[in-house]
Coordinates of C-alpha atoms in Angstrom, one line a residue:
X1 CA 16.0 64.5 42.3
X2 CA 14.6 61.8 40.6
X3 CA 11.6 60.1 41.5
X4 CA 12.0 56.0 42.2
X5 CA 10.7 54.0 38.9
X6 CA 7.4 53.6 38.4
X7 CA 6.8 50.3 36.2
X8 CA 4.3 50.1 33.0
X9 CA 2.2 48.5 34.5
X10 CA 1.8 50.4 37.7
X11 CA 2.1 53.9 35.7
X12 CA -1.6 55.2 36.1
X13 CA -1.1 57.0 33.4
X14 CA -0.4 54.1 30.6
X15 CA -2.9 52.2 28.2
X16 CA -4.3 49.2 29.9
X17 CA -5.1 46.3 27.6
X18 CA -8.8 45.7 26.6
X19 CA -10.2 42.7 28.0
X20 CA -10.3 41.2 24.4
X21 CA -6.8 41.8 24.2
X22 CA -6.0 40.3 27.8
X23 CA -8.4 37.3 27.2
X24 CA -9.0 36.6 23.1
X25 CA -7.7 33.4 23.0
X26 CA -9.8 32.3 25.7
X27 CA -12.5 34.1 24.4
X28 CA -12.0 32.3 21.0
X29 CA -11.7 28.6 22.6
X30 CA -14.6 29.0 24.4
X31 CA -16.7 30.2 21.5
X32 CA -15.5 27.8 18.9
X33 CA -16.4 24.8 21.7
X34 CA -19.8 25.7 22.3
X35 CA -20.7 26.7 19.0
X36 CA -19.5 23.5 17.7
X37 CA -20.8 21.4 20.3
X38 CA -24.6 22.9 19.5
X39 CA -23.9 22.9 15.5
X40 CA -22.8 19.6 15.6
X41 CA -25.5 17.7 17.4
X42 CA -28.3 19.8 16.0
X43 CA -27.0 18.5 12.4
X44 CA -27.8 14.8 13.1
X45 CA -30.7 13.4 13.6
X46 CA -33.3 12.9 15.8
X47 CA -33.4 16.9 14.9
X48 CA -34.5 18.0 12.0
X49 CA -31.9 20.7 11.1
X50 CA -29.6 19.1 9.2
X51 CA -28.8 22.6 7.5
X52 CA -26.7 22.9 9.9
X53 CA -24.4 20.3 9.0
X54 CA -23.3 22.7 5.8
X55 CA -21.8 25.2 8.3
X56 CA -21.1 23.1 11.7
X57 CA -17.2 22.7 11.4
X58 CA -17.1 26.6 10.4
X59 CA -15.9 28.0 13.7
X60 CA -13.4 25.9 14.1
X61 CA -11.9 26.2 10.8
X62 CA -12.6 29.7 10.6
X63 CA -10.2 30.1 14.2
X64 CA -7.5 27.9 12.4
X65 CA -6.7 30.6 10.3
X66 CA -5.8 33.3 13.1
X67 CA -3.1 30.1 13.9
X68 CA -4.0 29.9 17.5
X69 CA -1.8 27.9 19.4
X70 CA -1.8 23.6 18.7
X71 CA -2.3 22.9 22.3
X72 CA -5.2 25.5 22.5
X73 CA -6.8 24.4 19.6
X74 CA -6.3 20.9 20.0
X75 CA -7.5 20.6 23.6
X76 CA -10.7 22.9 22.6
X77 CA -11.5 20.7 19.7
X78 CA -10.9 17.1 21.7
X79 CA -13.4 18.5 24.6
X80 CA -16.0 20.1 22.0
X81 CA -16.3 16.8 20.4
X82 CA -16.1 14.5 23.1
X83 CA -19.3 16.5 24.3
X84 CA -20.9 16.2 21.3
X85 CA -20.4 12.7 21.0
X86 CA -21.5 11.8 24.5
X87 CA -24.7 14.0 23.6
X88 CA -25.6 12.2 20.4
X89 CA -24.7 8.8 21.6
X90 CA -26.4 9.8 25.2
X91 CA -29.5 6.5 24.5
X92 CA -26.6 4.2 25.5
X93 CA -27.0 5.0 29.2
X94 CA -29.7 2.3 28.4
X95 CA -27.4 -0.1 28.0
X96 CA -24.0 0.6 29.3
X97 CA -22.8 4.0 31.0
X98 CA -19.3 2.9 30.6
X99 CA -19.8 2.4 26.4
X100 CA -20.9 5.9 26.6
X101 CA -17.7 7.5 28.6
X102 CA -15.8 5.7 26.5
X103 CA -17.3 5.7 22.7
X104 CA -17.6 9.6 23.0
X105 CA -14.2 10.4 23.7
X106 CA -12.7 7.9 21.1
X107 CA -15.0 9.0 18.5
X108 CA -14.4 12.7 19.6
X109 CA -10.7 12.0 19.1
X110 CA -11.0 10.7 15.9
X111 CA -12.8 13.3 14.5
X112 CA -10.7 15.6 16.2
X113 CA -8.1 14.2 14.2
X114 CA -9.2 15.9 11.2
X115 CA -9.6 19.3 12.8
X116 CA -6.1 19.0 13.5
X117 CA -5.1 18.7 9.9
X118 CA -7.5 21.9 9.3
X119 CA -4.8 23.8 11.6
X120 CA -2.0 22.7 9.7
X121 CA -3.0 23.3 6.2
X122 CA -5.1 26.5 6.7
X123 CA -2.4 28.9 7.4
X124 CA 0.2 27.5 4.8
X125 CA -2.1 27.6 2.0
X126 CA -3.7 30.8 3.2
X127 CA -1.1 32.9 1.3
X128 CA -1.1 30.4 -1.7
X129 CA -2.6 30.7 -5.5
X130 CA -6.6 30.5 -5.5
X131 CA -6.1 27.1 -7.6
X132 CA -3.7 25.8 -4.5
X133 CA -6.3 26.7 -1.7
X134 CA -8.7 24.9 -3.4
X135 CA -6.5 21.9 -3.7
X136 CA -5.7 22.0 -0.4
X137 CA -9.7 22.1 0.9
X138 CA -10.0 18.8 -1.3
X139 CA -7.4 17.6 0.4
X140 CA -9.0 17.8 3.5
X141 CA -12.3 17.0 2.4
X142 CA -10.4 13.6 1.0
X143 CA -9.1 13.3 4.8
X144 CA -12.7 13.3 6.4
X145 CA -13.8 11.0 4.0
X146 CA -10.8 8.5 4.6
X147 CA -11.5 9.3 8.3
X148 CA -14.8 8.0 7.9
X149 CA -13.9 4.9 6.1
X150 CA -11.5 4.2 9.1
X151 CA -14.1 3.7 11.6
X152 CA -15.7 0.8 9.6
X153 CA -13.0 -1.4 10.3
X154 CA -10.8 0.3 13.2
X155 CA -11.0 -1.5 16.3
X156 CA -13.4 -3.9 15.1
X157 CA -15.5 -0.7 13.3
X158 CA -18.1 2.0 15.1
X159 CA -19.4 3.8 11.7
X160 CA -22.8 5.5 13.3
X161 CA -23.6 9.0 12.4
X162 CA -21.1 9.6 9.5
X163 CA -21.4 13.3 8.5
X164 CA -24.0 12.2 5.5
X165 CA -26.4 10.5 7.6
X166 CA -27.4 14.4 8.4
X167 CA -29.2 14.8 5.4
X168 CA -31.2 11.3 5.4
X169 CA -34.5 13.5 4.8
X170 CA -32.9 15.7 1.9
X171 CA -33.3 13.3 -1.2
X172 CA -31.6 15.9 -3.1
X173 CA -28.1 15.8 -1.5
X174 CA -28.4 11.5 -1.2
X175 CA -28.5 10.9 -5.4
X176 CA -24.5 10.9 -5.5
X177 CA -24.3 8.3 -2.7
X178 CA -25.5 5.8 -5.8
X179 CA -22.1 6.8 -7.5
X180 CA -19.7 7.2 -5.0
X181 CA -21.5 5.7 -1.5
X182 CA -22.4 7.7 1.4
X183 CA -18.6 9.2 1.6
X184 CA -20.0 11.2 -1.3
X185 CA -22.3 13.4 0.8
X186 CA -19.7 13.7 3.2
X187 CA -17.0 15.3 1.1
X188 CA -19.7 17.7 -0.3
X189 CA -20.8 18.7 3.0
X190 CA -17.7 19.2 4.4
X191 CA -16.4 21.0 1.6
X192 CA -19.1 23.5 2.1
X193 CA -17.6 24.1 5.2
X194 CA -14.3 24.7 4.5
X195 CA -16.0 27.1 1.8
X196 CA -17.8 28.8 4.0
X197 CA -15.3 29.3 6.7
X198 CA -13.0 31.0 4.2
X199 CA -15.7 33.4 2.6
X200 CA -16.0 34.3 6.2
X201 CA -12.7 35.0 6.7
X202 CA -12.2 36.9 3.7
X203 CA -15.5 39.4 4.6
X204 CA -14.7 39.4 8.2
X205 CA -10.6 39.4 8.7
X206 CA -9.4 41.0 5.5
X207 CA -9.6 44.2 3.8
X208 CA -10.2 43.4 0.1
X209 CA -13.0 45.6 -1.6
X210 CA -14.9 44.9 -5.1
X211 CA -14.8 41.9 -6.6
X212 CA -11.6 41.2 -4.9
X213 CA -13.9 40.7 -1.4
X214 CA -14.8 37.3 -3.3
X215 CA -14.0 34.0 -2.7
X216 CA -12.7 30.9 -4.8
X217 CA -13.0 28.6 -2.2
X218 CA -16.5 29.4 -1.7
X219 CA -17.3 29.3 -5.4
X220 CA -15.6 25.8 -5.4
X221 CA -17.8 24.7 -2.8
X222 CA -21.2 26.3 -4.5
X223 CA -20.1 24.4 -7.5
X224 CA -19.3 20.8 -6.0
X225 CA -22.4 21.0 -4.2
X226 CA -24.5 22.1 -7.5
X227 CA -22.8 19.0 -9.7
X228 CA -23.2 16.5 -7.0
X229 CA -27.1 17.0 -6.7
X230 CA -29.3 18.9 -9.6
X231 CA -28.1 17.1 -12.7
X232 CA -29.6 13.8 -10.6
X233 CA -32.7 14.5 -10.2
X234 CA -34.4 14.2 -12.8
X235 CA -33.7 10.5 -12.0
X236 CA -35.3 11.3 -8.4
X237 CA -38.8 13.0 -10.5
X238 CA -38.9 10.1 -13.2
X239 CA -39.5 7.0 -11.4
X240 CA -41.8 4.5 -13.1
X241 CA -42.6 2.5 -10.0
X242 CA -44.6 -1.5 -10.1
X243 CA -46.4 -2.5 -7.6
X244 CA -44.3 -5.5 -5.7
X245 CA -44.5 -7.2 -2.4
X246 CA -47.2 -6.9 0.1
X247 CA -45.4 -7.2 3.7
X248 CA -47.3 -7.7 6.9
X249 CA -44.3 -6.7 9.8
X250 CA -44.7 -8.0 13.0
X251 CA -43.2 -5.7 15.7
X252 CA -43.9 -8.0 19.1
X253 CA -42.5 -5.0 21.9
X254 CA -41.2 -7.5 24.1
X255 CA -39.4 -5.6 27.0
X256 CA -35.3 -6.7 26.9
X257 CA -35.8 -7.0 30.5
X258 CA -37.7 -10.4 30.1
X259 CA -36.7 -11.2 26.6
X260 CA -34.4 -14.3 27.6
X261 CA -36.5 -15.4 31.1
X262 CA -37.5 -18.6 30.4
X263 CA -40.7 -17.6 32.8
X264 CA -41.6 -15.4 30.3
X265 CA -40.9 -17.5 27.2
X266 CA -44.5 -19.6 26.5
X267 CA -46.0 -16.1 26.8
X268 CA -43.9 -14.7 24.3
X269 CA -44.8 -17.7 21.9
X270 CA -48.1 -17.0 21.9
X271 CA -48.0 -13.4 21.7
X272 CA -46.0 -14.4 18.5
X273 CA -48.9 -17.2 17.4
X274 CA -51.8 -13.8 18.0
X275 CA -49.6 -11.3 16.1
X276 CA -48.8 -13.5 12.9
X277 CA -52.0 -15.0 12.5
X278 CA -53.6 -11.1 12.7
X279 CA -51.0 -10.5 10.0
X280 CA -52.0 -12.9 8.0
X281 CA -55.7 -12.3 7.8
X282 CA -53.9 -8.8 6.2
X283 CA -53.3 -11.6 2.7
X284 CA -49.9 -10.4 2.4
X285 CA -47.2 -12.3 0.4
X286 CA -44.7 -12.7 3.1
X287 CA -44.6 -12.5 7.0
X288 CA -41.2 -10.8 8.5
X289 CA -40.5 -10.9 11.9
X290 CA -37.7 -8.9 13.7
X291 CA -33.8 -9.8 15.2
X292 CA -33.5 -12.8 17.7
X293 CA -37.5 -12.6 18.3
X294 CA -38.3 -16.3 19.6
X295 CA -37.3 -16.8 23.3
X296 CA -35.7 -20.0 22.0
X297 CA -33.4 -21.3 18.9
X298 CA -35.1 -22.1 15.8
X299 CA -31.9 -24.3 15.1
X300 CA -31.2 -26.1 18.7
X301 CA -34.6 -26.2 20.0
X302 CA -37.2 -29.0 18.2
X303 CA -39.9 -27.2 19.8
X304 CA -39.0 -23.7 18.4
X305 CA -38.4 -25.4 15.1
X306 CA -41.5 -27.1 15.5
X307 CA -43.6 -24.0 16.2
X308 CA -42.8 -21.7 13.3
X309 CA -43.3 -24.5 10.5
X310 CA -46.8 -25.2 12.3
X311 CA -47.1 -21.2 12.4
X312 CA -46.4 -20.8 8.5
X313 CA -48.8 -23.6 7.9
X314 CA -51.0 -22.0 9.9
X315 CA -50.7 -18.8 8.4
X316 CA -50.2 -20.0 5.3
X317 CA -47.7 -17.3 4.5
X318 CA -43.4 -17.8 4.6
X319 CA -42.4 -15.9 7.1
X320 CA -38.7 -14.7 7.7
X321 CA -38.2 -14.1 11.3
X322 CA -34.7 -13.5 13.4
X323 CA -34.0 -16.6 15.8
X324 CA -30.8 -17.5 17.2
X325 CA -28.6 -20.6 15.6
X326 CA -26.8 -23.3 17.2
X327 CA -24.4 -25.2 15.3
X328 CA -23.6 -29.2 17.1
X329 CA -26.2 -28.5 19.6
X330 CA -25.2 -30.1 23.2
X331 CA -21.4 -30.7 22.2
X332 CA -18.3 -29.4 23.0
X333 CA -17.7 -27.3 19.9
X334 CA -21.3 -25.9 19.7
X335 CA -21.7 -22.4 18.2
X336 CA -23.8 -19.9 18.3
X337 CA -25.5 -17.6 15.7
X338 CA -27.7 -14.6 15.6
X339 CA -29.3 -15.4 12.1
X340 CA -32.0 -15.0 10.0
X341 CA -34.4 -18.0 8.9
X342 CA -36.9 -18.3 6.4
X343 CA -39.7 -21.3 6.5
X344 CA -42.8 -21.7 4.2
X345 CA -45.9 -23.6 4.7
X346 CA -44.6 -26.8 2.6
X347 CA -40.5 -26.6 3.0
X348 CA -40.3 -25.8 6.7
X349 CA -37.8 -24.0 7.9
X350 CA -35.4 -24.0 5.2
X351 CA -31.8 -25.6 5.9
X352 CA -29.8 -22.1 4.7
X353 CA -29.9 -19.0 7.2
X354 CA -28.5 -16.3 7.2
X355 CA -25.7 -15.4 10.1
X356 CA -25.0 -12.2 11.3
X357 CA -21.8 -10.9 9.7
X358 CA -20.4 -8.2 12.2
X359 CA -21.1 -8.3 15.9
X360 CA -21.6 -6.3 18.6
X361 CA -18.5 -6.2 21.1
X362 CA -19.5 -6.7 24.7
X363 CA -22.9 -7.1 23.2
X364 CA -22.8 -10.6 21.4
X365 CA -18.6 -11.7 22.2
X366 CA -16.3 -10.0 24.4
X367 CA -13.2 -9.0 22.5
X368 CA -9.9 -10.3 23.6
X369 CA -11.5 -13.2 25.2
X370 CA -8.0 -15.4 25.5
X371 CA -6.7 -12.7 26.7
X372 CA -9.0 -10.7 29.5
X373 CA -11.0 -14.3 30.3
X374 CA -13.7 -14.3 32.5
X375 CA -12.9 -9.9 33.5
X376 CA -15.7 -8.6 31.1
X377 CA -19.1 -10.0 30.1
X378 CA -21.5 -9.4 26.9
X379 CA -24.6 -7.4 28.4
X380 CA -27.0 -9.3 26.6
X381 CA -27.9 -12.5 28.3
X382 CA -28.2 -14.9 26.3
X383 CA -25.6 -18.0 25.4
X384 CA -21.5 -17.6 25.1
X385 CA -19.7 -15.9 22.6
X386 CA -21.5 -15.8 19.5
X387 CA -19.6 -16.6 16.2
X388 CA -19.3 -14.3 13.0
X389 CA -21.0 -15.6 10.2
X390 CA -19.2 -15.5 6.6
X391 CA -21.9 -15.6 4.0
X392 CA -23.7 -13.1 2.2
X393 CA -25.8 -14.8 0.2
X394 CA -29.8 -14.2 0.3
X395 CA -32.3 -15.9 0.9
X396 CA -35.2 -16.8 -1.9
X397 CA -38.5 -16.5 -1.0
X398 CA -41.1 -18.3 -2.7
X399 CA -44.7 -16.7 -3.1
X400 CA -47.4 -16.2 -5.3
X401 CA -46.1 -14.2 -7.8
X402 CA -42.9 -15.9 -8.2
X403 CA -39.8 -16.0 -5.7
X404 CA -38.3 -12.7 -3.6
X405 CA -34.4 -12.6 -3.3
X406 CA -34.1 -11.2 0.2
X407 CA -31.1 -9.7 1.4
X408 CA -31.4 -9.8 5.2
X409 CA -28.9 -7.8 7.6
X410 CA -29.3 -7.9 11.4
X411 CA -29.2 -5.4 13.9
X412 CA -26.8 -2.9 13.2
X413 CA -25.1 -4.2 10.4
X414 CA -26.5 -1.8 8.3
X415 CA -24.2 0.6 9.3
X416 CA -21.6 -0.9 7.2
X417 CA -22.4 0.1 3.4
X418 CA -20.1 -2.9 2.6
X419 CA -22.0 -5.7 4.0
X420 CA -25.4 -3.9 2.5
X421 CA -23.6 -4.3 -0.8
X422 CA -22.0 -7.6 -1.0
X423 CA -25.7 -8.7 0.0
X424 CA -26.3 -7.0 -3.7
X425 CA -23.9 -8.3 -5.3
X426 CA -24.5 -11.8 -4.3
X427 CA -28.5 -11.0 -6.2
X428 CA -30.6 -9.2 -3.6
X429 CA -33.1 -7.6 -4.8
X430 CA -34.6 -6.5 -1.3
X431 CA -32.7 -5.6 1.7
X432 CA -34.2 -6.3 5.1
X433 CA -33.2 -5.3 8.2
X434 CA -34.1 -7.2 11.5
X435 CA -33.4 -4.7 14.6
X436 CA -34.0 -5.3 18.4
X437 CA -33.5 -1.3 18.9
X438 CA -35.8 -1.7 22.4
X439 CA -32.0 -2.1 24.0
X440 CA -32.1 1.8 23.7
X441 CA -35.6 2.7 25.0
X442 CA -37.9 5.2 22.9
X443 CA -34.4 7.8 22.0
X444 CA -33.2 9.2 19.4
X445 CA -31.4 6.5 18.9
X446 CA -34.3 4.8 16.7
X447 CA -34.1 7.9 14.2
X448 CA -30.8 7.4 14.2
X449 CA -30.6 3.9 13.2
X450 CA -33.3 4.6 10.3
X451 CA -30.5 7.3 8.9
X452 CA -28.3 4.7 8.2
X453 CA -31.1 2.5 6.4
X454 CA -31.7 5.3 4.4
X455 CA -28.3 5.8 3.0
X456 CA -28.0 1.5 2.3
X457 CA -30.8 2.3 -0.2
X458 CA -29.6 5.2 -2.4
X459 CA -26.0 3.4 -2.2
X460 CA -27.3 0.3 -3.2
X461 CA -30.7 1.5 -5.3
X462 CA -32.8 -1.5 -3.7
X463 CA -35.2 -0.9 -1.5
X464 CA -35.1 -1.8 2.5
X465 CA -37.8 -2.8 4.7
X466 CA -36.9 -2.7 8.6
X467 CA -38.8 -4.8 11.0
X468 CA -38.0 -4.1 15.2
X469 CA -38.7 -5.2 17.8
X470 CA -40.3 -2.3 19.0
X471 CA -39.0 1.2 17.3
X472 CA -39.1 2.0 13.9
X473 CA -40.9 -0.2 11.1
X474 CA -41.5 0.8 7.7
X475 CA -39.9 0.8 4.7
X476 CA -37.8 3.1 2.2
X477 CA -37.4 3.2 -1.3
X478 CA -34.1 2.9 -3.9
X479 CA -34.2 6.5 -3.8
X480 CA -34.1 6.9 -0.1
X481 CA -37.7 8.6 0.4
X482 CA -39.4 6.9 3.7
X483 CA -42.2 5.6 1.9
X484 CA -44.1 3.7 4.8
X485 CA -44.0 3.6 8.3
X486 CA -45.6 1.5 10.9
X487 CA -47.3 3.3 13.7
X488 CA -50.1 2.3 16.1
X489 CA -53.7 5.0 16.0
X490 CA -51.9 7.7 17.6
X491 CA -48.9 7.6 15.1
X492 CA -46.5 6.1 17.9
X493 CA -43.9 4.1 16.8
X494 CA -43.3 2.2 19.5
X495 CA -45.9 -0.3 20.2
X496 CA -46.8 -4.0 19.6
X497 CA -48.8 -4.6 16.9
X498 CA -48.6 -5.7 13.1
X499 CA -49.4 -3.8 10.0
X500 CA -49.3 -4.6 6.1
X501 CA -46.6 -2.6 4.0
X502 CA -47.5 -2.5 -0.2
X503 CA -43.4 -2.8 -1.6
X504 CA -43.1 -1.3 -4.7
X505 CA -39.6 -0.7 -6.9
X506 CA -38.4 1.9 -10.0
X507 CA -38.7 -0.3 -13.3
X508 CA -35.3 1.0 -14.0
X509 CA -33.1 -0.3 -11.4
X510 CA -35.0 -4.1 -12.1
X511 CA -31.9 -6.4 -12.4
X512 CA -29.3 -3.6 -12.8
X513 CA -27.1 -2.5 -9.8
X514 CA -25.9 1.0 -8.9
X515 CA -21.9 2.2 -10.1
X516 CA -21.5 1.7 -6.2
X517 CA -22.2 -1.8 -5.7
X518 CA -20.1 -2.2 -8.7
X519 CA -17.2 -0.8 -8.3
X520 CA -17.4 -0.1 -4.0
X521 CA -15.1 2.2 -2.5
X522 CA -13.1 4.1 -5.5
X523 CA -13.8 7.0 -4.1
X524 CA -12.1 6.6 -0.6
X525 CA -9.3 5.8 -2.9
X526 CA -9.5 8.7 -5.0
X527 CA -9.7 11.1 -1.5
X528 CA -6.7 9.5 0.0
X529 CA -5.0 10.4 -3.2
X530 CA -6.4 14.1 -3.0
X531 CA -4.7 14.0 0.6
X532 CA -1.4 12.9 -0.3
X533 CA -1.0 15.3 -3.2
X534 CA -2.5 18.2 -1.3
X535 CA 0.3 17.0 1.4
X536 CA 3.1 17.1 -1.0
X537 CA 2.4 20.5 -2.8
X538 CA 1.9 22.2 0.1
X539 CA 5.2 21.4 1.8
X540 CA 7.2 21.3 -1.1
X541 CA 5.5 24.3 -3.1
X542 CA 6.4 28.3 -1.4
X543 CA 3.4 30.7 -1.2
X544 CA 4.3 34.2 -3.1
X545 CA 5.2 36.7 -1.1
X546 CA 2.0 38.5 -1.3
X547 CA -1.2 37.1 -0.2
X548 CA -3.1 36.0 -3.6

């Protein structure tokens, strides 16, 4: 007589599943979010690993092509990103929580949309010609790079920490950004990547043996990141440098706490009077004081006015300080600016400023004002909504030796390689940036900041000269080598204090502007062209039968 059934799964006698059978996916999620969580954030600066950045988007490309399921991968990739975002843009708890549970997310997701075209493409051009995988990595190395570019101008434009900013201490891999801007580095870096994580795939997954165990698509990658950095160098080694501008930068410290207390204000001024006359007794050429630096308006306030032109003629020394602007002071259509002003001991301060170009949402307007009226404030507090200003010309700078052509930017704007260059095009020969990074406290976000400075000055081959508040002061030549920095007598960069900077500039980029500034942003043009035709062979072109 037979005995009742006994299931599979209850015979005692049957082959249980592994746990790495049982759990692998999982297993795989897991590992590909932490992995990319800690690659990513140790890539970017304030660490100093940014070899990393040449293999962090490996994992998750790498566990593309075992096609794991879209909803796995996409949910693993959204969360490891998000993370990493929140980490790296974790100094904005000094400002806003909310910005950070919001910004890290949204920038997560937009990255993450890229790693969703990774498991797309991987598996259908896995089985492809060696010529048509390659194609299809420069395809999605085009897709970061127009990625990128998006989040200069999407919802009003957040572009901190693109991928190249990584390597803003490796003046080997920044040459190209004079040819093809920053987006350059970026497509280099993460076509490594996609490189590496097929090598890996091909030692690890498959069963080839000889020479066959080698990769194309790793040899590609070796070979794009050869010819985008040794043949420039010898430009790098060759520099014939002449002695320029001497600088005395004033960095004040003044807590953001009391910044705008009118209490506080006479004490500010003559912290400012102590600094500037110290830094003049340094004989420099020109006196530069950070963003929005006078507890009053230059332009609105007689006084204020009435102080720096005393100060310069004091000094005697122009200086070029950050000072709010107020346009039909007192009436009903006044506006506000957060501008740059330059005054000499003879002109004053001179009628021309210049006006911040791109502002800070919530910081200096709220967005949507019509719309969301009075339900959300700016968190700095100071004035209304402060107005967009539409010119990029410099300002000239008279001094002994002749007349400097600044180019100032304010703040963050210097996150936008197109405002840098338009201030090029329109003749500056020196970019200066005016920061108030003590919004953020002594983080990484100062380092970060400085990355970006770094990249304006290889893009644009001029050199850039920061000024803050309190942070980071210094400045950084056309070939984006830190050349100075400003530091109190235990090398801290965050104090108040003054200190003289010697400027000096490559003979050979005198008058002549890089093939960026000239012709901007060909190459995001040239990716999204990469995209669409690695797109359109894919789908309409069948892989052989036979893995190639």
């Amino acid at each position: 007589m037979d005995g009742p059934y006994i299931l599979p799964e209850d015979d005692p006698y049957a082959q249980r599943p592994s746990f790495w059978r049982k759990h692998e996916s999982a297993v795989w999620a897991v590992f590909v979010c932490i992995v990319t969580v800690v690659l990513t954030v140790l890539s970017f600066p304030p660490y100093k690993t940014p070899e990393f950045a040449y293999a962090f988007a490996a994992p998750a490309i790498f566990w593309a092509y075992l096609r794991p399921s879209f909803k796995l991968y996409a949910s693993t990739i959204f969360v490891a990103q998000a993370v990493a975002w929140w980490i790296m843009l974790g100094w904005l708890h000094n400002v806003t929580w909310g910005g950070i549970v919001l910004l890290g997310p949204l920038v997560g997701a937009w990255v993450g949309v890229w790693y969703l075209a990774v498991w797309w493409t991987i598996p259908r051009i896995h089985s492809h010609a060696p010529m048509m995988r390659v194609l299809g990595m420069l395809g999605l190395a085009g897709l970061w790079v127009v990625l990128e570019w998006s989040r200069t101008w999407l919802l009003s434009g957040f572009p901190w920490l693109p991928l190249a900013s990584s390597q803003w201490e490796r003046s080997i891999m920044l040459q190209i950004a004079s040819f093809t801007g920053a987006y350059g580095i970026s497509f280099v870096l993460i076509f490594f990547n996609l490189g590496f994580a097929a090598y890996g795939f091909r030692l690890i997954r498959e069963k080839h043996r000889g020479l066959k165990r080698r990769s194309v698509e790793f040899m590609a990658a070796l070979m794009v990141l050869m010819f985008t950095t040794f043949p420039l160098l010898p430009e790098v080694f060759n520099q014939d440098r002449q002695p320029w501008l001497r600088l005395s930068l004033v960095q004040p410290y003044v807590p953001q706490t009391v910044k705008w207390d009118p209490a506080m204000g006479p004490g500010i001024i003559n912290m400012l009077e102590d600094l500037t006359l110290k830094a003049a007794r340094q004989q420099p050429d020109i006196i530069l004081w950070p963003e929005a630096v006078t507890p009053w308006a230059v332009k609105g306030s007689k006084d204020m006015r009435a102080f720096v032109e005393s100060l310069s003629a004091r000094s005697k020394r122009p200086i070029v300080l950050g000072s709010i602007g107020i346009e039909n002071f007192g009436e009903e259509n006044e506006e506000w600016y957060n501008a740059v002003f330059a005054v000499t001991p003879f002109e004053g301060v001179f009628t021309g400023y210049y006006a911040k170009r791109h502002l800070v949402p919530y910081g200096e307007y709220v967005p949507l004002r019509p719309i969301l009226g009075g339900l959300l404030t700016k968190f700095a507090g100071v004035g209304d909504d402060f107005h967009v200003g539409e010119d990029s010309h410099p300002l000239v700078i008279p001094w002994s030796g002749g007349s400097a052509v600044l180019g100032p930017l304010i703040c963050y704007e210097d996150i936008y390689p197109q405002l840098a260059r338009s201030s090029v095009i329109t003749g500056a020969e020196l970019l200066t940036v005016h920061s108030n990074t003590v919004w953020f406290g002594q983080s990484g976000a100062t380092i970060q900041h400085l990355a970006h400075s770094v990249l304006r000055a290889v893009e644009t081959r001029r050199p850039v000269v920061r000024v803050g508040n309190g942070g980071w002061s210094g400045w950084i030549d056309e070939f984006g080598n830190v050349r100075e920095t400003v530091t109190d007598e235990n090398d801290n960069i965050y104090f108040r204090g003054t200190e003289l900077v010697k400027v000096s500039r490559d003979k050979q980029w005198i008058g002549y502007t890089s093939f960026y500034v000239k012709h901007g942003d060909w190459f995001v043009l040239l990716c999204a062209v990469l995209v669409v035709l690695a797109r359109l062979l894919i789908v309409f072109i069948r892989p052989p039968e036979e893995p190639v």
